[in-house]
Short mmCIF file of C-alpha atoms in Angstrom, two decimals:
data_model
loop_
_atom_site.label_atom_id
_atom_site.label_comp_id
_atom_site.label_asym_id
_atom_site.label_seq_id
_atom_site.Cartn_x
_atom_site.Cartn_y
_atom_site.Cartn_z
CA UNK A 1 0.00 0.00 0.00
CA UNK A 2 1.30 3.40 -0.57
CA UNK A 3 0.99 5.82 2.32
CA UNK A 4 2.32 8.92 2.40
CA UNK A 5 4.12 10.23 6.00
CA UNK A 6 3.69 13.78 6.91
CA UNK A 7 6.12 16.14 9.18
CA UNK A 8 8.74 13.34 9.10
CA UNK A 9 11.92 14.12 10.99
CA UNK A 10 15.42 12.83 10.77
CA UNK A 11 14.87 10.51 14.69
CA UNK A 12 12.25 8.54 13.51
CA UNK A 13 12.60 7.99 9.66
CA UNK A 14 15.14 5.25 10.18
CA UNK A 15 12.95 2.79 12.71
CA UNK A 16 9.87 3.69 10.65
CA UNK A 17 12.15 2.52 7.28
CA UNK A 18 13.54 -0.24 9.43
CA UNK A 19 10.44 -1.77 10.48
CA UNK A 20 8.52 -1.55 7.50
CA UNK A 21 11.07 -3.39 5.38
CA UNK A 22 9.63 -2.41 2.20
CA UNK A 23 6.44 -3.81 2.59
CA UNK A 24 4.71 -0.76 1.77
CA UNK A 25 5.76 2.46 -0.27
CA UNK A 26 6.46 5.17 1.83
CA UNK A 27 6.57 8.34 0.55
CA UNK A 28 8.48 10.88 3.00
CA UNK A 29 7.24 14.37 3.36
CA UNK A 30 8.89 16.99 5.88
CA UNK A 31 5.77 19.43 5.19
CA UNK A 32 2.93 19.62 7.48
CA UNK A 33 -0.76 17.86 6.37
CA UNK A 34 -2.43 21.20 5.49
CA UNK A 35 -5.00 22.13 2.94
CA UNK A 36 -2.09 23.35 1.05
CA UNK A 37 -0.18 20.09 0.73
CA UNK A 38 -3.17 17.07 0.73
CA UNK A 39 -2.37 17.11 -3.08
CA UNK A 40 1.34 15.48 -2.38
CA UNK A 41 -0.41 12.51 -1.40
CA UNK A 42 -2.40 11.49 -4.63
CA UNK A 43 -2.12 7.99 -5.58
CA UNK A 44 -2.09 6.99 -1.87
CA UNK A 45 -4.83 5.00 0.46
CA UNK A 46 -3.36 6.36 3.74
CA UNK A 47 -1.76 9.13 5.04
CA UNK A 48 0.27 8.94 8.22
CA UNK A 49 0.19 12.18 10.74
CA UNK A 50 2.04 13.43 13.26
CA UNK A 51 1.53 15.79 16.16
CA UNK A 52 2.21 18.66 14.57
CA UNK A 53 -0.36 17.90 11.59
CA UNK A 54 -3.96 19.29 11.77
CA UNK A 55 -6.36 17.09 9.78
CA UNK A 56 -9.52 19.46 10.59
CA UNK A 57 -13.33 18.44 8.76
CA UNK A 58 -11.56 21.02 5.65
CA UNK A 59 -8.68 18.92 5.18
CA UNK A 60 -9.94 15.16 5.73
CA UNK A 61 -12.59 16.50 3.21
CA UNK A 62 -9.19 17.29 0.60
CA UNK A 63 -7.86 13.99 1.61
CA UNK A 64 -11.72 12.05 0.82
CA UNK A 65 -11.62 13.59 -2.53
CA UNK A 66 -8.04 12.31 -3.56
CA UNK A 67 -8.97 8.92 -2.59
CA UNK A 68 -7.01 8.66 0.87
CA UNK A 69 -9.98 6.51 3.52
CA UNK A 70 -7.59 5.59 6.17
CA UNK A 71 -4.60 8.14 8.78
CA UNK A 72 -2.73 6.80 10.79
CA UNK A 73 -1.61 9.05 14.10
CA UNK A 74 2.14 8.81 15.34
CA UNK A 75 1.01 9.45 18.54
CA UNK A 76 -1.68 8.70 21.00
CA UNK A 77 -3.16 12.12 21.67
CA UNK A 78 -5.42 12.58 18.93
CA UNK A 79 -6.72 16.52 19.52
CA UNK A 80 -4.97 17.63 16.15
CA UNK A 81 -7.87 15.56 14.13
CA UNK A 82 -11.63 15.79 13.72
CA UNK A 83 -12.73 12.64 14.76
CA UNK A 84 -16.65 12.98 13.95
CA UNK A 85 -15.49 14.72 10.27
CA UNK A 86 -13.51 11.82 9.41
CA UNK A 87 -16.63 9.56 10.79
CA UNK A 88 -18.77 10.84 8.92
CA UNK A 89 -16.73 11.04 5.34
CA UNK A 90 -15.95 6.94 6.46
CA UNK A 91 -12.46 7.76 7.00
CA UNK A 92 -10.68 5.03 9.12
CA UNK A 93 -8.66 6.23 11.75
CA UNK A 94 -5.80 4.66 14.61
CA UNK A 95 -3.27 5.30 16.78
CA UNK A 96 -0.64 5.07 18.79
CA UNK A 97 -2.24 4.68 22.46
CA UNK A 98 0.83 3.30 24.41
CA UNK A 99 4.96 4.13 23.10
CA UNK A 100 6.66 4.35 26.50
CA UNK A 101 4.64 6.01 29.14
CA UNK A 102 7.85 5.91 31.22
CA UNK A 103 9.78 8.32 28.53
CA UNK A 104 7.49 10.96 29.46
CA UNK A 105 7.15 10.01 33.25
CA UNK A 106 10.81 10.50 33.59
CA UNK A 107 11.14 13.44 31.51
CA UNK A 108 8.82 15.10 33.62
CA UNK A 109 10.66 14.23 36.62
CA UNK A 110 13.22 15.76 35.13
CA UNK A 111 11.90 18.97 34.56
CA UNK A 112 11.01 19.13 38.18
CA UNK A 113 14.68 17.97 38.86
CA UNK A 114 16.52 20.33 36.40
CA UNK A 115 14.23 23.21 37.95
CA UNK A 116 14.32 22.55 41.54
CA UNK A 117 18.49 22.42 41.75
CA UNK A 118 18.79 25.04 39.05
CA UNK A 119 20.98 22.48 36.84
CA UNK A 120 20.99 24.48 33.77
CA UNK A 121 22.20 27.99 35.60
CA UNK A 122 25.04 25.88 37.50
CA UNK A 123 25.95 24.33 34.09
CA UNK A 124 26.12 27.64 32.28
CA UNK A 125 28.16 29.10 35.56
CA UNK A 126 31.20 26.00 35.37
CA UNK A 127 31.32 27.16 31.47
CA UNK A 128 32.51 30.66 32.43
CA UNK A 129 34.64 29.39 35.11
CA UNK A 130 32.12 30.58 38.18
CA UNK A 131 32.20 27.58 40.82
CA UNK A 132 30.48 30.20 43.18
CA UNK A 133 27.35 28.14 44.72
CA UNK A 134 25.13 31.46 45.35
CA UNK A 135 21.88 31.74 43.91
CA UNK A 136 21.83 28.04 43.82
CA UNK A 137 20.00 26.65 46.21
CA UNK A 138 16.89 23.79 45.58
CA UNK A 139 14.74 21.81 48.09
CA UNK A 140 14.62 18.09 49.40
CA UNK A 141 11.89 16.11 47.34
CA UNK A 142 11.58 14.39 50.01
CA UNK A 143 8.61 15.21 52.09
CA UNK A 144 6.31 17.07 49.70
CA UNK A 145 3.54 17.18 48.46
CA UNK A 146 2.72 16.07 44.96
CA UNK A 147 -0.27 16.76 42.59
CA UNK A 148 -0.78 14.51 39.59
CA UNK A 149 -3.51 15.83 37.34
CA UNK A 150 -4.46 12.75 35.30
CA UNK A 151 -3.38 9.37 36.70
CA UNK A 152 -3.05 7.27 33.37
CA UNK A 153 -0.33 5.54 32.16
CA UNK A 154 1.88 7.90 31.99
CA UNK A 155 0.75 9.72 35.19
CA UNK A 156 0.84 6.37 36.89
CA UNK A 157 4.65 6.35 36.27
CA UNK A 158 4.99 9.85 37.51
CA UNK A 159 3.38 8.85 41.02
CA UNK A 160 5.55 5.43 41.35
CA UNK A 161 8.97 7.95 40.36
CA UNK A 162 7.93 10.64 43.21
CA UNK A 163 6.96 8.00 45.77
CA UNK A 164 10.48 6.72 45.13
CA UNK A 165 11.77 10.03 46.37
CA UNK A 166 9.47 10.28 49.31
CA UNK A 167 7.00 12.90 48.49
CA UNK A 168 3.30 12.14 49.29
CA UNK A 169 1.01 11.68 46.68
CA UNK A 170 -1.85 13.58 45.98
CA UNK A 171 -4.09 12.74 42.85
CA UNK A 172 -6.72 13.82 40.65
CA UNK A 173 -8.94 12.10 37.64
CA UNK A 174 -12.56 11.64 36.55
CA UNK A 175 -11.83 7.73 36.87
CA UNK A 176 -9.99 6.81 40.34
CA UNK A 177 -7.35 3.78 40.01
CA UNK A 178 -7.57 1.94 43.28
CA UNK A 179 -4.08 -0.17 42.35
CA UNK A 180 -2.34 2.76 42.14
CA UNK A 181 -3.86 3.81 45.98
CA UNK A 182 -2.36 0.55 46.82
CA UNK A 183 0.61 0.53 45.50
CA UNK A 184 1.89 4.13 46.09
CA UNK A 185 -0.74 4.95 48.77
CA UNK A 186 -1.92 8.12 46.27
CA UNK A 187 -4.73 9.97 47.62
CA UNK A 188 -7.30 11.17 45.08
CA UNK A 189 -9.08 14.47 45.82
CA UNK A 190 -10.63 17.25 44.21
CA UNK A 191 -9.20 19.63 42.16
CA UNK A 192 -9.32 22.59 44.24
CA UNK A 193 -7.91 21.02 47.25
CA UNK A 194 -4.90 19.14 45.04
CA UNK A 195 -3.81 22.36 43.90
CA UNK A 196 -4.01 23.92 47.16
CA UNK A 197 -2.17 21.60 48.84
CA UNK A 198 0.70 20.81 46.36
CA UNK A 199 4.17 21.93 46.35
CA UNK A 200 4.51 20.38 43.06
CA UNK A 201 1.81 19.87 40.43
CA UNK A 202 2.14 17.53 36.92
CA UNK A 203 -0.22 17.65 34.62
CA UNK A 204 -1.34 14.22 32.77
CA UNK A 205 -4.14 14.81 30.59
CA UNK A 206 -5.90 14.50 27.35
CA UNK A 207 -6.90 18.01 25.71
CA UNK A 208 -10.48 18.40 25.21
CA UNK A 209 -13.05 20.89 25.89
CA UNK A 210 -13.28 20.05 30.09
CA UNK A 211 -9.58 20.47 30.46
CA UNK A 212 -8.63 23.52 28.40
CA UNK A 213 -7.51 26.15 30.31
CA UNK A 214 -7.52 23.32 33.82
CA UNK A 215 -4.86 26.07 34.83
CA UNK A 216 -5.79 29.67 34.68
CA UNK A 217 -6.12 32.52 36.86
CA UNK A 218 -8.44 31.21 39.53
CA UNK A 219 -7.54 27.56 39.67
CA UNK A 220 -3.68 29.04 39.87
CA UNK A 221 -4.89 31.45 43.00
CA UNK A 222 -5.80 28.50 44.77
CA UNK A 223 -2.26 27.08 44.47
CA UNK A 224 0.57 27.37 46.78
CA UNK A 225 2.72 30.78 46.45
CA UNK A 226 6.10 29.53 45.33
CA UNK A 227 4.47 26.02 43.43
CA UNK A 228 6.40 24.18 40.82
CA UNK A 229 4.30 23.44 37.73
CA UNK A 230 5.11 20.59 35.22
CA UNK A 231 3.48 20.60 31.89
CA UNK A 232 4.22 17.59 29.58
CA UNK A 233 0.92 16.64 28.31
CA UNK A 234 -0.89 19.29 25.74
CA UNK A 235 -0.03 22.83 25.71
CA UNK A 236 -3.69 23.75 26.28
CA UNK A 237 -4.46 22.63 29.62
CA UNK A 238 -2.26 26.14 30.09
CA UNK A 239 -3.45 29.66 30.19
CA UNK A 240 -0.12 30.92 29.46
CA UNK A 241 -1.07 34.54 29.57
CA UNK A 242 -2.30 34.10 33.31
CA UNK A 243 0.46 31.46 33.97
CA UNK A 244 3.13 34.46 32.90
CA UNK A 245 1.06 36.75 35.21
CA UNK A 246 1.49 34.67 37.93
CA UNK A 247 5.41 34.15 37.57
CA UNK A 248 5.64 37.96 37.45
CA UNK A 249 4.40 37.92 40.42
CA UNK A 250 6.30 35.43 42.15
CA UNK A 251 3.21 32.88 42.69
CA UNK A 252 4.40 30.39 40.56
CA UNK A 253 8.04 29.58 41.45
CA UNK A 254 9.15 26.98 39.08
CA UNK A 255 7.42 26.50 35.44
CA UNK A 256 8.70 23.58 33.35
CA UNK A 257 7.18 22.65 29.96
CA UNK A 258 7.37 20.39 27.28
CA UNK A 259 4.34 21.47 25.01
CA UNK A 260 2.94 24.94 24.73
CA UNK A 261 -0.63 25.64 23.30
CA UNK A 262 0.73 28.06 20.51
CA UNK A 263 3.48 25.61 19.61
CA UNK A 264 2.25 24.52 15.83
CA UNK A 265 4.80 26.41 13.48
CA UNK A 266 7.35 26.63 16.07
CA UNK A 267 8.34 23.60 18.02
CA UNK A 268 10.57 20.56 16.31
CA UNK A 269 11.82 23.15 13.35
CA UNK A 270 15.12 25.26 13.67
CA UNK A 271 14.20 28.96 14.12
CA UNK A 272 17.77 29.83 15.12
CA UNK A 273 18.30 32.03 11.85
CA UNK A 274 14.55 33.75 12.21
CA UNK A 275 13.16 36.45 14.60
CA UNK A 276 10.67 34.80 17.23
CA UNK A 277 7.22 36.27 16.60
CA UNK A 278 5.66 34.63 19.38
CA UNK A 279 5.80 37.58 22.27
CA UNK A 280 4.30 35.01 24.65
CA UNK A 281 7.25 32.19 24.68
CA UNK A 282 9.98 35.35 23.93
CA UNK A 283 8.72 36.81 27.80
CA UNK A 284 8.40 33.12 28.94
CA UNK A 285 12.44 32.57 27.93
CA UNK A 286 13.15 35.67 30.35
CA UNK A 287 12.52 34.29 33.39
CA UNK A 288 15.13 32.48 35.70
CA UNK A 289 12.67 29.76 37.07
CA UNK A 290 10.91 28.55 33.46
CA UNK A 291 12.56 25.65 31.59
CA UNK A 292 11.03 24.68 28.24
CA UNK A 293 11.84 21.99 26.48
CA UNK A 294 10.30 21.36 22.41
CA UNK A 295 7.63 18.53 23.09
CA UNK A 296 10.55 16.05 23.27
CA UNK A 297 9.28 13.72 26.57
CA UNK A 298 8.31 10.68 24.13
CA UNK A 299 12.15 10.94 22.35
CA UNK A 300 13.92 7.93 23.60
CA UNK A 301 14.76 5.04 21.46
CA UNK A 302 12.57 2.79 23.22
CA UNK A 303 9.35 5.07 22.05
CA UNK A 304 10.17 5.65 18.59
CA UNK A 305 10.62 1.97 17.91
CA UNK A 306 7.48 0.96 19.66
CA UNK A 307 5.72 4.07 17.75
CA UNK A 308 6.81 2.90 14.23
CA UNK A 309 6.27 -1.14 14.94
CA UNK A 310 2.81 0.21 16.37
CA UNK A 311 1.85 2.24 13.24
CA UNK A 312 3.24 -0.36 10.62
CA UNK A 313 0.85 -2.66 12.70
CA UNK A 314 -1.93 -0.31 12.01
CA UNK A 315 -0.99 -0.25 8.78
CA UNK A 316 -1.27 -3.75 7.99
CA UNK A 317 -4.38 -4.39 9.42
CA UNK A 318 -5.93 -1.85 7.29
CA UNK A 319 -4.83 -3.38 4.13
CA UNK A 320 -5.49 -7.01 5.51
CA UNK A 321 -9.15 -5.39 6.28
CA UNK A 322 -8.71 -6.79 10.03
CA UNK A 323 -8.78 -4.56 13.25
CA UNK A 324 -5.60 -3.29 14.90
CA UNK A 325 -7.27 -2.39 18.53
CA UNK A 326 -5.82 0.93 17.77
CA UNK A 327 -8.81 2.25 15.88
CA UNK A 328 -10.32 5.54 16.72
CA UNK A 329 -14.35 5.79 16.52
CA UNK A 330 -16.88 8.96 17.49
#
């Protein structure tokens, strides 16, 4: 079958060529799936998406008229694609639902880490020779409290890491998991009292329309002054605007990201040569206490090969006309 690839980049083209082993014909694009650039993928039966693609009801409508009735997602979040327009135009869709929940677990760990012991200020200190320690000071994870906001799989992994460091465990989600009470004695509660309560909070959730905006101005004046917030989930379960408010103001003491809600056009593509436009992410880069990283938590070499065997699986299926277990429905 011939399936076109949009937004591929150089770390995954080689397990996705690897894996497939020339079953199918691949045809590589670096553009983004856009109303602009459907047309690159006449002659195929599938298109294959990433993050960073937006297959909105305009587009999958472009794509149904060239003759392309199955995407596959390189991920598992699935936000970026109109589910009930592809429904309705019979447009199969799957995904990726598990890569390595414990890539993003630990990179958001690290975030907290990195932030909390100020390892990127100390690094760029030894690199102009100043061993001084002042200015430099963190906190014991030990004893703390922890929020997780979403206890999936990944979150799961994030509340098993911070028990391991001795912080108690407080947890919120629509759906309670009563393992995870038992195994890392988590205590779910509501949102207003997590937040109030926590010295550190993680977010872990799907984007949809109850979670946009989860953190804006009022749910971040019931937080702690001085919290550390870890974002690695979807950029808009953020109000940035209000979340740069409240470092201004000293309310929010440690920001980490790894997705920001105006990231299309900007993260995974080299900007060093351009002027930033964004005036949001330029005043976010000014402050001492914010570490962003470019929606990289899933980049280890265990998740890329488990996201390309997972989408040649998908794949297959849909040419064999069998289900995958990946499939995406209304």
């Amino acid at each position: 079958m011939k399936v076109a690839f949009y937004s591929v980049h150089k770390f995954e083209r080689e397990q996705l060529l690897l894996i497939n082993n020339n079953k199918h014909d691949f045809l590589m694009l670096e553009v983004a799936l856009s109303d602009a650039t459907v047309g690159l993928a006449l002659g195929c039966t599938c298109i294959c998406i990433f993050v960073s693609d937006k297959a909105s009801a305009v587009v999958l409508k472009e794509c149904f008229s060239i003759g392309i009735r199955f995407i596959v997602l390189r991920s598992a979040g699935f936000n970026h694609v109109d589910v009930v327009a592809a429904h309705n135009l019979q447009i199969k869709l799957a995904r990726v639902p598990e890569y390595s929940p414990y890539s993003v677990a630990e990179h958001s760990v690290t975030l907290m880490l990195a932030l909390n012991r100020q390892l990127v200020h100390a690094h760029n200190r030894i690199n102009e020779l100043n061993f001084s320690l002042d200015g430099l000071t963190g906190f014991d994870m030990h004893g703390k409290t922890a929020g997780i906001i979403g206890t999936g799989k990944i979150g799961r992994q994030v509340a098993r890491i911070l028990r391991g460091f001795g912080c108690h465990i407080l947890a919120f989600d629509v759906k309670e998991d009563e393992s995870l009470v038992t195994e890392t004695n988590v205590t779910y509660t509501d949102l207003r009292s997590l937040m109030s309560r926590s010295d550190i909070i993680s977010l872990h959730l799907p984007l949809n329309a109850e979670t946009k905006h989860i953190v804006s101005r009022e749910s971040i004046s019931w937080m702690k002054k001085g919290v550390m917030l870890i974002n690695t989930s979807r950029g808009g379960l953020i109000n940035t605007t209000d979340t740069v408010g409240a470092l201004k103001s000293g309310h929010i003491g440690y920001f980490g990201i790894d997705v920001y809600e105006e990231e299309d056009g900007l993260f995974f593509q080299d900007h060093s040569q351009d002027i930033l436009q964004d005036d949001v992410i330029a005043r976010l880069m000014t402050f001492r206490n914010v570490l962003i990283t470019s929606h990289q938590a899933f980049l280890t070499d265990t998740a890329l090969h488990n996201i390309a065997n997972t989408t040649i699986h998908n794949i297959d299926c849909f040419e064999q006309g069998i289900t995958s277990g990946n499939e995406l429905t209304v």
